[in-house]
mmCIF file of C-alpha atoms and ligand atoms in Angstrom:
data_model
loop_
_atom_site.group_PDB
_atom_site.id
_atom_site.type_symbol
_atom_site.label_atom_id
_atom_site.label_comp_id
_atom_site.label_asym_id
_atom_site.label_seq_id
_atom_site.Cartn_x
_atom_site.Cartn_y
_atom_site.Cartn_z
ATOM 1 C CA UNK S 210 95.695 106.821 90.217
ATOM 2 C CA UNK S 211 98.770 105.356 92.297
ATOM 3 C CA UNK S 212 98.379 104.966 96.422
ATOM 4 C CA UNK S 213 100.534 103.924 99.066
ATOM 5 C CA UNK S 214 100.576 100.848 101.169
ATOM 6 C CA UNK S 215 102.373 100.965 104.425
ATOM 7 C CA UNK S 216 104.756 97.287 104.246
ATOM 8 C CA UNK S 217 106.446 96.231 107.157
ATOM 9 C CA UNK S 218 110.113 95.935 106.841
ATOM 10 C CA UNK S 219 111.618 94.465 110.183
ATOM 11 C CA UNK S 220 110.692 94.465 113.571
ATOM 12 C CA UNK S 221 112.666 94.392 116.912
ATOM 13 C CA UNK S 222 112.152 93.972 120.651
ATOM 14 C CA UNK S 223 114.486 94.801 123.668
ATOM 15 C CA UNK S 224 114.222 93.554 127.512
ATOM 16 C CA UNK S 225 116.243 94.853 130.153
ATOM 17 C CA UNK S 226 118.205 92.476 131.863
ATOM 18 C CA UNK S 227 117.180 92.189 135.517
ATOM 19 C CA UNK S 228 113.982 89.369 135.776
ATOM 20 C CA UNK S 229 111.925 89.747 138.836
ATOM 21 C CA UNK S 230 110.165 86.507 138.947
ATOM 22 C CA UNK S 231 106.608 85.826 141.109
ATOM 23 C CA UNK S 232 108.869 84.024 143.512
ATOM 24 C CA UNK S 233 110.802 87.394 143.980
ATOM 25 C CA UNK S 234 107.288 89.661 144.351
ATOM 26 C CA UNK S 235 106.105 87.459 146.801
ATOM 27 C CA UNK S 236 108.836 88.179 148.736
ATOM 28 C CA UNK S 237 108.143 91.922 148.650
ATOM 29 C CA UNK S 238 104.327 91.542 148.754
ATOM 30 C CA UNK S 239 101.350 89.496 150.478
ATOM 31 C CA UNK S 240 101.134 87.087 146.769
ATOM 32 C CA UNK S 241 102.119 83.902 145.319
ATOM 33 C CA UNK S 242 103.402 82.711 142.194
ATOM 34 C CA UNK S 243 99.929 80.452 141.895
ATOM 35 C CA UNK S 244 97.953 83.017 142.535
ATOM 36 C CA UNK S 245 99.786 85.282 139.462
ATOM 37 C CA UNK S 246 99.682 82.412 137.174
ATOM 38 C CA UNK S 247 95.921 81.441 137.769
ATOM 39 C CA UNK S 248 94.788 84.741 137.288
ATOM 40 C CA UNK S 249 97.360 86.474 134.644
ATOM 41 C CA UNK S 250 99.240 83.647 133.095
ATOM 42 C CA UNK S 251 102.108 86.039 134.250
ATOM 43 C CA UNK S 252 105.486 84.358 135.550
ATOM 44 C CA UNK S 253 108.168 86.936 135.603
ATOM 45 C CA UNK S 254 108.808 90.429 133.967
ATOM 46 C CA UNK S 255 111.533 92.475 133.167
ATOM 47 C CA UNK S 256 112.798 95.779 135.360
ATOM 48 C CA UNK S 257 115.226 98.540 133.866
ATOM 49 C CA UNK S 258 118.341 99.018 135.365
ATOM 50 C CA UNK S 259 119.090 102.183 137.512
ATOM 51 C CA UNK S 260 119.557 105.036 135.102
ATOM 52 C CA UNK S 261 118.090 102.850 132.224
ATOM 53 C CA UNK S 262 115.454 104.992 130.875
ATOM 54 C CA UNK S 263 112.706 104.377 128.444
ATOM 55 C CA UNK S 264 114.650 106.176 125.218
ATOM 56 C CA UNK S 265 117.669 103.732 126.225
ATOM 57 C CA UNK S 266 115.177 100.629 125.595
ATOM 58 C CA UNK S 267 113.196 102.669 122.696
ATOM 59 C CA UNK S 268 116.869 102.824 120.848
ATOM 60 C CA UNK S 269 117.735 98.956 121.114
ATOM 61 C CA UNK S 270 114.610 97.643 120.149
ATOM 62 C CA UNK S 271 114.667 100.066 117.106
ATOM 63 C CA UNK S 272 118.130 99.209 116.347
ATOM 64 C CA UNK S 273 116.873 95.680 115.997
ATOM 65 C CA UNK S 274 114.065 96.373 113.804
ATOM 66 C CA UNK S 275 116.553 98.371 111.537
ATOM 67 C CA UNK S 276 118.715 95.622 111.128
ATOM 68 C CA UNK S 277 116.203 93.045 110.558
ATOM 69 C CA UNK S 278 114.781 95.426 108.277
ATOM 70 C CA UNK S 279 118.518 95.815 106.187
ATOM 71 C CA UNK S 280 118.047 99.268 106.271
ATOM 72 C CA UNK S 281 120.201 102.118 107.859
ATOM 73 C CA UNK S 282 118.917 105.306 110.391
ATOM 74 C CA UNK S 283 119.441 107.494 107.614
ATOM 75 C CA UNK S 284 116.700 106.031 105.795
ATOM 76 C CA UNK S 285 114.063 106.973 108.272
ATOM 77 C CA UNK S 286 112.057 110.276 108.296
ATOM 78 C CA UNK S 287 109.514 109.367 110.775
ATOM 79 C CA UNK S 288 109.547 108.105 114.238
ATOM 80 C CA UNK S 289 106.357 107.646 116.030
ATOM 81 C CA UNK S 290 106.823 106.586 119.660
ATOM 82 C CA UNK S 291 104.131 105.569 122.244
ATOM 83 C CA UNK S 292 104.661 105.520 125.725
ATOM 84 C CA UNK S 293 103.012 106.752 128.805
ATOM 85 C CA UNK S 294 105.937 106.902 130.719
ATOM 86 C CA UNK S 295 108.796 109.460 128.822
ATOM 87 C CA UNK S 296 111.962 109.884 129.619
ATOM 88 C CA UNK S 297 110.666 113.510 130.530
ATOM 89 C CA UNK S 298 107.475 115.488 130.582
ATOM 90 C CA UNK S 299 109.092 117.358 127.537
ATOM 91 C CA UNK S 300 111.165 116.830 124.883
ATOM 92 C CA UNK S 301 109.126 113.738 123.453
ATOM 93 C CA UNK S 302 111.272 110.533 123.843
ATOM 94 C CA UNK S 303 110.877 110.024 120.003
ATOM 95 C CA UNK S 304 113.698 112.841 119.595
ATOM 96 C CA UNK S 305 115.924 111.247 122.350
ATOM 97 C CA UNK S 306 115.842 108.065 119.766
ATOM 98 C CA UNK S 307 115.948 109.730 117.031
ATOM 99 C CA UNK S 308 119.332 111.941 118.287
ATOM 100 C CA UNK S 309 120.758 108.810 119.153
ATOM 101 C CA UNK S 310 120.214 106.856 116.083
ATOM 102 C CA UNK S 311 121.873 110.456 114.414
ATOM 103 C CA UNK S 312 118.664 111.351 112.142
ATOM 104 C CA UNK S 313 118.356 114.435 111.572
ATOM 105 C CA UNK S 314 115.673 114.599 108.913
ATOM 106 C CA UNK S 315 111.667 114.076 109.118
ATOM 107 C CA UNK S 316 109.981 114.401 112.168
ATOM 108 C CA UNK S 317 109.825 112.347 115.702
ATOM 109 C CA UNK S 318 106.605 112.887 117.988
ATOM 110 C CA UNK S 319 105.492 110.684 121.222
ATOM 111 C CA UNK S 320 101.947 109.407 121.259
ATOM 112 C CA UNK S 321 99.896 108.364 124.362
ATOM 113 C CA UNK S 322 97.464 105.878 124.353
ATOM 114 C CA UNK S 323 98.349 103.924 127.424
ATOM 115 C CA UNK S 324 98.245 100.047 126.562
ATOM 116 C CA UNK S 325 96.445 100.909 122.795
ATOM 117 C CA UNK S 326 99.558 102.729 122.110
ATOM 118 C CA UNK S 327 101.385 100.749 119.819
ATOM 119 C CA UNK S 328 97.823 100.399 117.703
ATOM 120 C CA UNK S 329 97.828 104.030 117.693
ATOM 121 C CA UNK S 330 101.262 104.832 116.493
ATOM 122 C CA UNK S 331 100.509 101.839 113.666
ATOM 123 C CA UNK S 332 97.585 103.650 112.859
ATOM 124 C CA UNK S 333 99.014 107.295 112.490
ATOM 125 C CA UNK S 334 102.398 106.366 110.867
ATOM 126 C CA UNK S 335 100.022 104.340 108.442
ATOM 127 C CA UNK S 336 98.131 107.634 107.820
ATOM 128 C CA UNK S 337 101.621 109.549 107.041
ATOM 129 C CA UNK S 338 102.999 107.106 105.008
ATOM 130 C CA UNK S 339 99.932 106.259 102.775
ATOM 131 C CA UNK S 340 99.503 110.076 101.976
ATOM 132 C CA UNK S 341 102.903 110.365 101.288
ATOM 133 C CA UNK S 342 103.922 112.771 103.664
ATOM 134 C CA UNK S 343 106.846 110.277 104.788
ATOM 135 C CA UNK S 344 108.515 107.053 103.189
ATOM 136 C CA UNK S 345 109.686 104.927 105.986
ATOM 137 C CA UNK S 346 108.619 105.117 109.968
ATOM 138 C CA UNK S 347 109.803 103.612 113.066
ATOM 139 C CA UNK S 348 106.952 102.884 115.063
ATOM 140 C CA UNK S 349 107.883 102.267 118.123
ATOM 141 C CA UNK S 350 106.264 101.304 121.850
ATOM 142 C CA UNK S 351 108.384 101.267 124.937
ATOM 143 C CA UNK S 352 107.931 101.580 128.664
ATOM 144 C CA UNK S 353 109.313 101.483 131.802
ATOM 145 C CA UNK S 354 106.346 101.044 134.346
ATOM 146 C CA UNK S 355 108.383 99.906 136.809
ATOM 147 C CA UNK S 356 108.908 103.456 137.520
ATOM 148 C CA UNK S 357 104.878 103.944 138.451
ATOM 149 C CA UNK S 358 104.236 101.410 140.311
ATOM 150 C CA UNK S 359 103.046 101.280 143.835
ATOM 151 C CA UNK S 360 105.590 98.578 144.978
ATOM 152 C CA UNK S 361 103.546 98.032 148.190
ATOM 153 C CA UNK S 362 100.386 97.499 145.925
ATOM 154 C CA UNK S 363 100.047 93.512 145.417
ATOM 155 C CA UNK S 364 96.920 94.720 142.857
ATOM 156 C CA UNK S 365 99.209 96.311 140.387
ATOM 157 C CA UNK S 366 102.706 95.813 141.121
ATOM 158 C CA UNK S 367 102.589 92.032 140.162
ATOM 159 C CA UNK S 368 100.667 92.832 136.435
ATOM 160 C CA UNK S 369 103.376 95.079 134.948
ATOM 161 C CA UNK S 370 106.959 95.342 133.348
ATOM 162 C CA UNK S 371 109.582 97.076 131.569
ATOM 163 C CA UNK S 372 110.616 96.659 127.644
ATOM 164 C CA UNK S 373 110.256 98.180 124.120
ATOM 165 C CA UNK S 374 109.367 96.637 120.593
ATOM 166 C CA UNK S 375 109.642 98.499 117.320
ATOM 167 C CA UNK S 376 108.368 97.995 113.884
ATOM 168 C CA UNK S 377 109.613 99.520 110.706
ATOM 169 C CA UNK S 378 107.177 100.434 107.910
ATOM 170 C CA UNK S 379 108.012 101.677 104.111
ATOM 171 C CA UNK S 380 105.531 103.465 101.714
ATOM 172 C CA UNK S 381 104.949 101.262 98.632
ATOM 173 C CA UNK S 382 102.875 101.888 95.781
ATOM 174 C CA UNK S 383 100.091 100.097 95.714
ATOM 175 C CA UNK S 384 97.605 99.510 92.547
ATOM 176 C CA UNK S 385 94.441 98.357 94.652
ATOM 177 C CA UNK S 386 95.275 94.679 94.849
ATOM 178 C CA UNK S 387 93.572 93.633 98.138
ATOM 179 C CA UNK S 388 96.072 90.622 98.267
ATOM 180 C CA UNK S 389 99.190 92.959 98.292
ATOM 181 C CA UNK S 390 101.261 93.450 101.389
ATOM 182 C CA UNK S 391 100.994 95.968 104.313
ATOM 183 C CA UNK S 392 98.715 97.362 106.460
ATOM 184 C CA UNK S 393 95.330 96.669 105.672
ATOM 185 C CA UNK S 394 93.021 98.579 108.095
ATOM 186 C CA UNK S 395 93.220 99.978 111.362
ATOM 187 C CA UNK S 396 90.429 100.835 114.249
ATOM 188 C CA UNK S 397 91.128 103.097 117.182
ATOM 189 C CA UNK S 398 88.348 104.015 119.654
ATOM 190 C CA UNK S 399 88.430 105.712 123.315
ATOM 191 C CA UNK S 400 85.593 106.499 125.761
ATOM 192 C CA UNK S 401 86.809 108.821 128.010
ATOM 193 C CA UNK S 402 84.121 108.111 130.612
ATOM 194 C CA UNK S 403 86.267 105.138 131.978
ATOM 195 C CA UNK S 404 89.146 107.452 132.718
ATOM 196 C CA UNK S 405 89.285 106.867 136.380
ATOM 197 C CA UNK S 406 89.255 103.313 136.067
ATOM 198 C CA UNK S 407 93.021 103.178 135.098
ATOM 199 C CA UNK S 408 94.943 106.049 135.477
ATOM 200 C CA UNK S 409 98.116 107.732 137.430
ATOM 201 C CA UNK S 410 97.318 109.248 140.601
ATOM 202 C CA UNK S 411 99.738 112.495 139.549
ATOM 203 C CA UNK S 412 100.651 114.360 136.444
ATOM 204 C CA UNK S 413 102.774 117.496 135.529
ATOM 205 C CA UNK S 414 99.499 119.778 135.510
ATOM 206 C CA UNK S 415 97.775 118.327 138.645
ATOM 207 C CA UNK S 416 100.251 117.280 141.123
ATOM 208 C CA UNK S 417 103.601 118.591 139.524
ATOM 209 C CA UNK S 418 104.866 115.072 140.528
ATOM 210 C CA UNK S 419 104.581 111.466 138.788
ATOM 211 C CA UNK S 420 102.268 109.455 140.678
ATOM 212 C CA UNK S 421 101.356 105.843 140.964
ATOM 213 C CA UNK S 422 99.359 103.549 138.518
ATOM 214 C CA UNK S 423 95.586 102.786 139.887
ATOM 215 C CA UNK S 424 93.389 100.413 138.762
ATOM 216 C CA UNK S 425 90.350 98.788 139.195
ATOM 217 C CA UNK S 426 91.113 95.303 138.047
ATOM 218 C CA UNK S 427 87.790 94.084 138.130
ATOM 219 C CA UNK S 428 86.203 96.974 136.165
ATOM 220 C CA UNK S 429 88.715 96.801 133.308
ATOM 221 C CA UNK S 430 88.350 93.367 132.637
ATOM 222 C CA UNK S 431 84.612 93.204 132.753
ATOM 223 C CA UNK S 432 84.880 96.120 129.672
ATOM 224 C CA UNK S 433 87.853 94.440 128.085
ATOM 225 C CA UNK S 434 86.663 91.288 125.836
ATOM 226 C CA UNK S 435 83.745 93.100 124.713
ATOM 227 C CA UNK S 436 85.436 96.206 123.459
ATOM 228 C CA UNK S 437 88.101 93.775 121.839
ATOM 229 C CA UNK S 438 85.988 91.800 120.039
ATOM 230 C CA UNK S 439 83.709 94.930 118.754
ATOM 231 C CA UNK S 440 86.879 96.430 117.182
ATOM 232 C CA UNK S 441 88.202 93.235 115.707
ATOM 233 C CA UNK S 442 84.885 92.769 113.895
ATOM 234 C CA UNK S 443 84.963 96.080 112.735
ATOM 235 C CA UNK S 444 88.536 95.479 111.124
ATOM 236 C CA UNK S 445 86.709 92.046 109.917
ATOM 237 C CA UNK S 446 84.345 93.819 108.155
ATOM 238 C CA UNK S 447 86.058 96.297 106.103
ATOM 239 C CA UNK S 448 88.719 93.628 105.161
ATOM 240 C CA UNK S 449 86.599 90.562 104.585
ATOM 241 C CA UNK S 450 88.935 88.628 106.823
ATOM 242 C CA UNK S 451 87.447 86.138 109.652
ATOM 243 C CA UNK S 452 88.565 83.710 112.345
ATOM 244 C CA UNK S 453 89.279 81.187 109.598
ATOM 245 C CA UNK S 454 91.170 83.347 107.103
ATOM 246 C CA UNK S 455 93.460 84.638 109.880
ATOM 247 C CA UNK S 456 96.746 83.094 110.292
ATOM 248 C CA UNK S 457 97.694 85.096 113.292
ATOM 249 C CA UNK S 458 96.299 87.030 116.502
ATOM 250 C CA UNK S 459 99.020 88.891 117.895
ATOM 251 C CA UNK S 460 96.976 90.811 121.161
ATOM 252 C CA UNK S 461 97.909 93.184 123.584
ATOM 253 C CA UNK S 462 100.072 91.383 126.307
ATOM 254 C CA UNK S 463 97.842 92.073 129.536
ATOM 255 C CA UNK S 464 96.383 88.897 131.092
ATOM 256 C CA UNK S 465 95.965 85.751 129.572
ATOM 257 C CA UNK S 466 92.461 84.806 130.555
ATOM 258 C CA UNK S 467 91.413 88.014 128.542
ATOM 259 C CA UNK S 468 93.422 86.884 125.675
ATOM 260 C CA UNK S 469 91.763 83.293 125.679
ATOM 261 C CA UNK S 470 88.257 84.693 126.314
ATOM 262 C CA UNK S 471 88.939 87.078 123.163
ATOM 263 C CA UNK S 472 90.139 84.532 121.101
ATOM 264 C CA UNK S 473 87.239 82.161 122.214
ATOM 265 C CA UNK S 474 84.603 84.799 121.550
ATOM 266 C CA UNK S 475 85.496 85.546 117.814
ATOM 267 C CA UNK S 476 86.459 81.838 117.022
ATOM 268 C CA UNK S 477 90.131 82.304 116.746
ATOM 269 C CA UNK S 478 91.728 78.967 117.237
ATOM 270 C CA UNK S 479 93.889 78.997 120.039
ATOM 271 C CA UNK S 480 97.477 77.946 117.738
ATOM 272 C CA UNK S 481 97.000 81.132 116.081
ATOM 273 C CA UNK S 482 97.375 83.078 119.336
ATOM 274 C CA UNK S 483 100.871 84.548 120.123
ATOM 275 C CA UNK S 484 101.280 84.537 123.941
ATOM 276 C CA UNK S 485 104.017 86.482 125.310
ATOM 277 C CA UNK S 486 102.964 87.734 128.886
ATOM 278 C CA UNK S 487 104.225 84.553 130.707
ATOM 279 C CA UNK S 488 107.924 86.313 129.663
ATOM 280 C CA UNK S 489 107.164 89.972 130.143
ATOM 281 C CA UNK S 490 104.150 90.925 132.478
ATOM 282 C CA UNK S 491 102.053 93.767 131.045
ATOM 283 C CA UNK S 492 104.667 96.424 129.064
ATOM 284 C CA UNK S 493 101.726 98.584 128.097
ATOM 285 C CA UNK S 494 102.295 100.317 124.987
ATOM 286 C CA UNK S 495 105.793 98.092 124.173
ATOM 287 C CA UNK S 496 103.452 94.426 124.451
ATOM 288 C CA UNK S 497 102.328 94.266 121.192
ATOM 289 C CA UNK S 498 105.538 94.599 119.173
ATOM 290 C CA UNK S 499 107.471 92.646 121.575
ATOM 291 C CA UNK S 500 104.766 89.400 120.786
ATOM 292 C CA UNK S 501 105.456 90.374 117.461
ATOM 293 C CA UNK S 502 108.846 90.121 117.418
ATOM 294 C CA UNK S 503 108.836 86.941 119.459
ATOM 295 C CA UNK S 504 106.636 85.243 116.642
ATOM 296 C CA UNK S 505 108.934 86.866 114.094
ATOM 297 C CA UNK S 506 112.085 85.657 115.198
ATOM 298 C CA UNK S 507 110.782 82.111 115.626
ATOM 299 C CA UNK S 508 109.678 81.626 112.019
ATOM 300 C CA UNK S 509 106.221 81.310 112.972
ATOM 301 C CA UNK S 510 104.967 84.390 111.432
ATOM 302 C CA UNK S 511 105.789 84.378 107.530
ATOM 303 C CA UNK S 512 105.385 87.246 104.957
ATOM 304 C CA UNK S 513 101.992 86.775 102.976
ATOM 305 C CA UNK S 514 100.726 85.809 106.521
ATOM 306 C CA UNK S 515 97.559 88.381 107.780
ATOM 307 C CA UNK S 516 97.886 89.411 111.391
ATOM 308 C CA UNK S 517 95.558 90.775 113.602
ATOM 309 C CA UNK S 518 96.605 93.260 116.422
ATOM 310 C CA UNK S 519 94.271 94.294 119.027
ATOM 311 C CA UNK S 520 94.560 96.365 122.170
ATOM 312 C CA UNK S 521 92.736 97.638 125.138
ATOM 313 C CA UNK S 522 93.802 99.813 127.868
ATOM 314 C CA UNK S 523 93.507 103.464 130.402
ATOM 315 C CA UNK S 524 91.234 106.045 129.141
ATOM 316 C CA UNK S 525 89.541 103.379 127.897
ATOM 317 C CA UNK S 526 91.392 103.212 124.456
ATOM 318 C CA UNK S 527 91.226 99.942 122.042
ATOM 319 C CA UNK S 528 91.683 99.345 118.548
ATOM 320 C CA UNK S 529 92.677 96.591 116.043
ATOM 321 C CA UNK S 530 94.548 96.560 113.076
ATOM 322 C CA UNK S 531 95.225 93.949 110.249
ATOM 323 C CA UNK S 532 98.302 93.175 108.501
ATOM 324 C CA UNK S 533 99.662 91.625 105.652
ATOM 325 C CA UNK S 534 103.010 90.790 106.363
HETATM 326 O O1 LIG Q 24 96.203 96.449 129.783
HETATM 327 C C1 LIG Q 24 94.882 96.717 130.198
HETATM 328 C C2 LIG Q 24 95.437 96.884 131.480
HETATM 329 N N1 LIG Q 24 94.841 96.312 132.555
HETATM 330 C C3 LIG Q 24 94.123 94.565 132.507
HETATM 331 O O2 LIG Q 24 94.091 94.543 131.431
HETATM 332 C C4 LIG Q 24 93.704 94.234 134.007
HETATM 333 C C5 LIG Q 24 92.634 93.605 133.611
HETATM 334 N N2 LIG Q 24 92.166 93.007 134.902
HETATM 335 C C6 LIG Q 24 92.748 92.045 135.508
HETATM 336 O O3 LIG Q 24 93.326 91.658 134.793
HETATM 337 C C7 LIG Q 24 92.789 91.193 136.508
HETATM 338 O O4 LIG Q 24 90.950 92.090 137.473
HETATM 339 C C8 LIG Q 24 93.148 91.204 138.174
HETATM 340 C C9 LIG Q 24 94.121 90.225 137.761
HETATM 341 C C10 LIG Q 24 93.616 92.668 137.969
HETATM 342 C C11 LIG Q 24 92.551 90.529 139.308
HETATM 343 O O5 LIG Q 24 92.382 89.615 139.126
HETATM 344 P P1 LIG Q 24 90.427 89.165 139.250
HETATM 345 O O6 LIG Q 24 90.301 87.473 139.353
HETATM 346 O O7 LIG Q 24 89.675 90.137 138.667
HETATM 347 O O8 LIG Q 24 90.680 89.259 140.754
HETATM 348 P P2 LIG Q 24 90.335 90.576 141.860
HETATM 349 O O9 LIG Q 24 90.506 91.846 141.696
HETATM 350 O O10 LIG Q 24 88.902 90.031 142.096
HETATM 351 O O11 LIG Q 24 90.503 89.894 143.480
HETATM 352 C C12 LIG Q 24 90.313 88.546 143.774
HETATM 353 C C13 LIG Q 24 90.894 88.593 145.311
HETATM 354 C C14 LIG Q 24 90.687 89.548 146.253
HETATM 355 O O12 LIG Q 24 90.652 88.897 147.548
HETATM 356 P P3 LIG Q 24 89.073 89.058 148.199
HETATM 357 O O13 LIG Q 24 88.803 90.558 147.882
HETATM 358 O O14 LIG Q 24 88.559 88.152 147.330
HETATM 359 O O15 LIG Q 24 89.465 88.587 149.371
HETATM 360 C C15 LIG Q 24 92.296 90.546 145.998
HETATM 361 O O16 LIG Q 24 92.399 91.371 147.165
HETATM 362 O O17 LIG Q 24 92.490 88.264 144.886
HETATM 363 C C16 LIG Q 24 93.035 89.571 146.075
HETATM 364 N N3 LIG Q 24 94.364 89.768 145.244
HETATM 365 C C17 LIG Q 24 94.953 88.876 145.013
HETATM 366 N N4 LIG Q 24 95.811 88.200 145.695
HETATM 367 C C18 LIG Q 24 97.169 87.697 145.975
HETATM 368 C C19 LIG Q 24 94.648 90.986 144.390
HETATM 369 N N5 LIG Q 24 95.829 90.898 143.975
HETATM 370 C C20 LIG Q 24 96.709 89.964 144.630
HETATM 371 C C21 LIG Q 24 97.662 89.334 144.237
HETATM 372 N N6 LIG Q 24 98.346 88.397 145.012
HETATM 373 N N7 LIG Q 24 98.628 89.995 143.684
#
């Protein structure tokens, strides 16, 4: 019996034009370039223009991913868009992207798992493609976190930024060969007991407003490395891949210290780790596809390479994915 495997056909990224540097932030709140670089590795982030919404960022990234794949919008029959900063409460930001691309068939929906959103969206699209329900998917992570930041709170406003990244996946017949290209495994986890450690203090049903991001940074940090390494060990156990046979580690780009500590604990060599957090800060669901696109464009990630993705964020949610590129 033939089955399907979800093969990466293309990736794309988009960052808004306006750059906000650490020096700019030091003029707004009591902080410094030194503190931000030492504690997080972030040097600058991008901020969406007035009137530029999450679907605009997503659309730009999706167009780049489609061009990279050599496909037309009409080839896509599934859009899964991960975001915590949608254009509107409803309809889904994914349908705005679908309409802007002129796609009138298949399905488009949003998914909300905060910083783990891209891994969750990838796992969801992979499940649909493997089952034969859809043929080609756009998996997008897109955020305008600048709109939910309290710009007077130095403990959060220096950490986040806006951006979008997209991946085109295609269902390809699979004869069971473990060395075949495609998504090899995905592992998703959540634990709602931690929901008050990273949250937005408003919402449709609670305050009828948007609210601002609030975070117990030290608490998130304390849990991050353990959760990340656990779910990566699950991915290794499921596939037989390990830190040595892995080609690239593309983690969620939240904090350089978390990335370095996770890689060190797992025994992943520093030269295999893709880092872009310095250029765009924590862009939540967009951060993994932004980093993937960077390493694809500069030629580091090549066809056949084994690529490990990982994310952890609000909820808490966390997850991993292994892909043979
Ligand atoms: O995607 C998942 C989302 N979130 C994360 O991954 C974030 C996880 N957490 C972190 O990355 C780190 O906890 C932070 C970068 C947020 C903070 O680093 P930290 O080393 O845990 O610092 P801290 O919270 O323990 O604060 C140390 C000091 C405090 O001053 P006192 O109490 O020691 O006098 C803070 O008030 O640094 C102060 N501080 C700042 N100073 C300058 C906090 N924010 C700033 C700032 N500039 N922006």
